[in-house]
Short mmCIF file of C-alpha atoms in Angstrom, two decimals:
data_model
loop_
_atom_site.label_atom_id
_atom_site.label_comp_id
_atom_site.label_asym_id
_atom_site.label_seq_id
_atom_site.Cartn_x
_atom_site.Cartn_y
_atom_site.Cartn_z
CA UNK A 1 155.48 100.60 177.24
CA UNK A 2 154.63 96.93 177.27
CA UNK A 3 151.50 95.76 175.14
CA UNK A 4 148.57 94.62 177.27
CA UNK A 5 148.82 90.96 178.60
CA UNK A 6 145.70 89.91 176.43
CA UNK A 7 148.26 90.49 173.75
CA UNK A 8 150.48 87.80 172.61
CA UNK A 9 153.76 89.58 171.61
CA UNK A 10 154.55 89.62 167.79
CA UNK A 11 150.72 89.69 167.00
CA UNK A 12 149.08 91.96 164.97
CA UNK A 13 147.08 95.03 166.31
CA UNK A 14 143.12 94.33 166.86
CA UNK A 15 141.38 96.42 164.16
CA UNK A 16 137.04 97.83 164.46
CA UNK A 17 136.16 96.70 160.87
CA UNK A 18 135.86 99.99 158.24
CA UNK A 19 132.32 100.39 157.06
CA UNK A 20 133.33 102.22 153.88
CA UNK A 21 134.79 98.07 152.88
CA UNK A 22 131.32 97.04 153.53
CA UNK A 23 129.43 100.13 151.68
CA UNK A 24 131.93 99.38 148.41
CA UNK A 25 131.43 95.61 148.31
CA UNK A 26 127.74 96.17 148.54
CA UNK A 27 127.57 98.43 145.60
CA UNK A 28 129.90 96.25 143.75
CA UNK A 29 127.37 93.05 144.16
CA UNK A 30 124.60 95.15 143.46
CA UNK A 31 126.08 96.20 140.35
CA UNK A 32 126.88 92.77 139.22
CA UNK A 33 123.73 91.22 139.63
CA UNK A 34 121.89 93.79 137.77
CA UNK A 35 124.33 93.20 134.87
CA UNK A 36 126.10 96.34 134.90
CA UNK A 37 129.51 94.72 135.07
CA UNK A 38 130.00 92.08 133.43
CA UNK A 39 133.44 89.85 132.67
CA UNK A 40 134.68 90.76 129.39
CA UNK A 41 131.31 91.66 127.96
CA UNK A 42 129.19 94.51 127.62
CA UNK A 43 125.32 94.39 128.37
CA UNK A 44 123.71 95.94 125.41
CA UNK A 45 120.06 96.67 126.27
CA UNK A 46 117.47 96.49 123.10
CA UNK A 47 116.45 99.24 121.11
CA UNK A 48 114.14 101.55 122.08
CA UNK A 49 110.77 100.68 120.02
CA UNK A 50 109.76 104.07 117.86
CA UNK A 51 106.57 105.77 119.56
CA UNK A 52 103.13 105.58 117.42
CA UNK A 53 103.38 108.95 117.17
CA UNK A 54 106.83 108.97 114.96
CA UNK A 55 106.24 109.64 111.25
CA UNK A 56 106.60 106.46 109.10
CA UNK A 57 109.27 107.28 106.42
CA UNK A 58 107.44 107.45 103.08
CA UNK A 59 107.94 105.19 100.11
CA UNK A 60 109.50 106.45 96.95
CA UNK A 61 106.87 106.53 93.83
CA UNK A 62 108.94 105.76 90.94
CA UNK A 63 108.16 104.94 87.04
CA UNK A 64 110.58 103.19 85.16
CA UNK A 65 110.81 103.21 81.29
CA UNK A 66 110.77 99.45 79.58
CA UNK A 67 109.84 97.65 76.68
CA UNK A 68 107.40 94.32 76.17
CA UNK A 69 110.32 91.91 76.73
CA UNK A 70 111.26 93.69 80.29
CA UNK A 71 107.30 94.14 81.39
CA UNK A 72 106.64 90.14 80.76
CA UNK A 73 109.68 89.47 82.36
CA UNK A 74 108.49 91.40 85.32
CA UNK A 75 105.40 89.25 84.86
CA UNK A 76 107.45 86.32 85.08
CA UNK A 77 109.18 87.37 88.04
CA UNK A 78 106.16 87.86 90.34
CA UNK A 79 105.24 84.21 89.57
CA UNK A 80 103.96 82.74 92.97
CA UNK A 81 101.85 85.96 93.86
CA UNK A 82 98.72 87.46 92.30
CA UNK A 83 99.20 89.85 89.70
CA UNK A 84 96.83 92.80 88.72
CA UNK A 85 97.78 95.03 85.74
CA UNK A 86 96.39 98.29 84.84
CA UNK A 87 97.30 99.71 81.16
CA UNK A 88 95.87 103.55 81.08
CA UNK A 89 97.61 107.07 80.23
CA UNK A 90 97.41 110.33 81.58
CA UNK A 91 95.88 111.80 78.29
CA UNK A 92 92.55 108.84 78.76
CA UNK A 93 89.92 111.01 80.77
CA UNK A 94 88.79 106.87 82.17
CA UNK A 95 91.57 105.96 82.87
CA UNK A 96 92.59 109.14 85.03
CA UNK A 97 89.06 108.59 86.93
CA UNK A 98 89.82 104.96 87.85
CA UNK A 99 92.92 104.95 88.49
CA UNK A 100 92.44 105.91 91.81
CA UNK A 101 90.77 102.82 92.52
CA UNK A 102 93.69 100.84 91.08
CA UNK A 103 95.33 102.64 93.91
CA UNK A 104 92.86 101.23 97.06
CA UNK A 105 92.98 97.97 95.66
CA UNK A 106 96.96 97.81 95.98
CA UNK A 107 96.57 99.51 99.55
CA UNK A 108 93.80 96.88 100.43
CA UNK A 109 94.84 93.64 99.29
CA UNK A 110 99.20 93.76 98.77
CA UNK A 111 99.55 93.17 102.53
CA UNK A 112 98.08 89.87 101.47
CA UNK A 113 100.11 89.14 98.64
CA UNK A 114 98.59 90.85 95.34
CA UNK A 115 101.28 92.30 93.36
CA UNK A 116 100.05 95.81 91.63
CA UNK A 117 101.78 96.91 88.28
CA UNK A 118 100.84 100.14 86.45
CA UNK A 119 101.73 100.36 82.47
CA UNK A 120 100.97 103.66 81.21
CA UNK A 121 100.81 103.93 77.66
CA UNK A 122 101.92 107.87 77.21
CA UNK A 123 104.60 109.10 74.54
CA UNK A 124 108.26 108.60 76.12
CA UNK A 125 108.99 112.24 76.07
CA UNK A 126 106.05 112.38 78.60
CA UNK A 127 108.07 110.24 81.77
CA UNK A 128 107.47 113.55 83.76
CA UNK A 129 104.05 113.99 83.43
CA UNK A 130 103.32 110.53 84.17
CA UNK A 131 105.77 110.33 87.37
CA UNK A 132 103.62 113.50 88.03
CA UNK A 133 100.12 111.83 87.97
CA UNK A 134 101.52 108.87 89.88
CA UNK A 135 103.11 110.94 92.40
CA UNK A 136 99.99 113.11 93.47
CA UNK A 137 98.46 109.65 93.62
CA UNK A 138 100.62 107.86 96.11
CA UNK A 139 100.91 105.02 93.93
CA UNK A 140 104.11 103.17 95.69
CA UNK A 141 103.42 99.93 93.10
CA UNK A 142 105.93 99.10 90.18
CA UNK A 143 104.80 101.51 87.36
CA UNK A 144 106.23 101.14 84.05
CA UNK A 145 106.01 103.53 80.99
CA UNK A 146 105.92 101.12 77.99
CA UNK A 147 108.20 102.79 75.26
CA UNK A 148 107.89 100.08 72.48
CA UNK A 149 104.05 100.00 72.51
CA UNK A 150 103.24 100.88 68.91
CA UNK A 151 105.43 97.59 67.73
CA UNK A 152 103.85 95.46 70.31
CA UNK A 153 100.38 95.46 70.21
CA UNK A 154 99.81 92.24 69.02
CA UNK A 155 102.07 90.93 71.82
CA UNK A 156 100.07 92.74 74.51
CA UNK A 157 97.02 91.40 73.19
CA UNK A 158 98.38 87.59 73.82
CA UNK A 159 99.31 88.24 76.71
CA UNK A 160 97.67 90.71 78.83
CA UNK A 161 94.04 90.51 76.46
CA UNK A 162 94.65 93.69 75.40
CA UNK A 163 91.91 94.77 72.84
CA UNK A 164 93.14 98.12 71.54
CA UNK A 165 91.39 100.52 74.57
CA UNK A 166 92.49 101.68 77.78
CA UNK A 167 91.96 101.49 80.74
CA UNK A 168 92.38 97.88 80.40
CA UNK A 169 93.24 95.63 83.95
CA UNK A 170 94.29 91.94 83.82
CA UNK A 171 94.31 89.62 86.82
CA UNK A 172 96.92 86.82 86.64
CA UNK A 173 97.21 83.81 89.49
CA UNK A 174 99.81 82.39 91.11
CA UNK A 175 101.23 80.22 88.41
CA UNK A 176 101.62 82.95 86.01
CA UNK A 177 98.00 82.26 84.43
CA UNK A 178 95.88 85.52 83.08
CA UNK A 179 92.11 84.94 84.70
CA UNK A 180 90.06 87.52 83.64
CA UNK A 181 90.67 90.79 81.62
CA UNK A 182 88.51 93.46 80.97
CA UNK A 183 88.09 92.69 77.44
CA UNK A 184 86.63 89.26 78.28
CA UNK A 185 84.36 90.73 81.11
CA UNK A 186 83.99 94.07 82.30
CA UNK A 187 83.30 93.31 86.57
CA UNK A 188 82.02 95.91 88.66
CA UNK A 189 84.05 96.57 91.79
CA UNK A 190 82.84 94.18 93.99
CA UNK A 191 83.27 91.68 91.87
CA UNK A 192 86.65 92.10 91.32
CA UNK A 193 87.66 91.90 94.71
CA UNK A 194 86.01 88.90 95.26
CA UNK A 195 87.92 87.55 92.21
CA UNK A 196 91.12 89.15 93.70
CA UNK A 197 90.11 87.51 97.26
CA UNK A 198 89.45 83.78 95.40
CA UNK A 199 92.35 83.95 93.58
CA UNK A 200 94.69 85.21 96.76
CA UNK A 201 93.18 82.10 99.08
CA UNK A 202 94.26 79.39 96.55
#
């Protein structure tokens, strides 16, 4: 059978065009332009933010046994922030009924900058009851159990104002200076954190 005359001989055969070619290269630019695909790299989308509801993982409350040298050194080392220091022990009936207060101050003002240190003043043997008391009060500062306190009285004194009773709080600025202490004036609450607030705008 001859081809048709409309048909130049040796030509190839007239085709309808396939709509499945159409459908695929659709899809195909689709998926590129919403960054699917991608040549040689994979689109990594962000992480998914954690809902308000999720549970905040809570922080460790830890005491740590030291000496003078290592508390002024951790003095030292928070040089450039406020400083607040609270000497008690868990056998001082005032110092148990304030310390809770210590506590709201650190929640209040360390998003700010204050740095909160606890030095309790117990017997060595007692690290458990005092990681006890500090635990039931959520107090996620640095806490220190001072284990050479009986030689170093004279040294706590010079520095921190200590006057031989607890509790006893010093406030130290930002250069490392001690600007009030209980023993030089006992302030009511307020006016402590207004001392605290002057001392963190400077």
């Amino acid at each position: 059978m001859h081809p048709p005359a409309s048909r130049a001989a040796g030509s190839t055969p007239h085709r309808e065009p396939d709509v499945r070619y159409f459908v695929v290269l659709s899809l195909w630019a689709v998926l590129l332009a919403s960054g699917t695909l991608s040549t040689g790299c994979r689109r990594l989308l962000p992480p998914t933010p954690p809902l308000p509801n999720d549970p905040v993982p809570a922080i460790p409350v830890e005491v740590r046994m030291v000496d003078f040298a290592a508390l002024r050194s951790a003095l030292t080392e928070a040089q450039g922030k406020v400083v607040l220091v609270d000497f008690w022990a868990t056998w001082c009936g005032p110092c148990r009924a304030s310390f809770p207060d210590f506590v709201k101050i650190h929640q209040k003002y360390s998003p700010h900058g204050l740095v909160c240190i606890s030095v309790s003043l117990d017997h060595p043997h007692d690290h458990d009851k005092v990681l006890t008391f500090l635990q039931e009060r959520e107090a996620t500062f640095a806490n220190f159990l001072l284990c050479d306190f009986d030689d170093n009285e004279k040294n706590l004194a010079a520095q921190f104002g200590y006057a031989g009773y607890i509790p006893h709080m010093a406030l130290f600025n930002k250069a490392g200076q001690r600007v009030w202490d209980k023993k030089q004036k006992n302030l009511s609450e307020s006016q402590l954190h207004r001392l605290i607030e002057t001392e963190l705008a400077k």
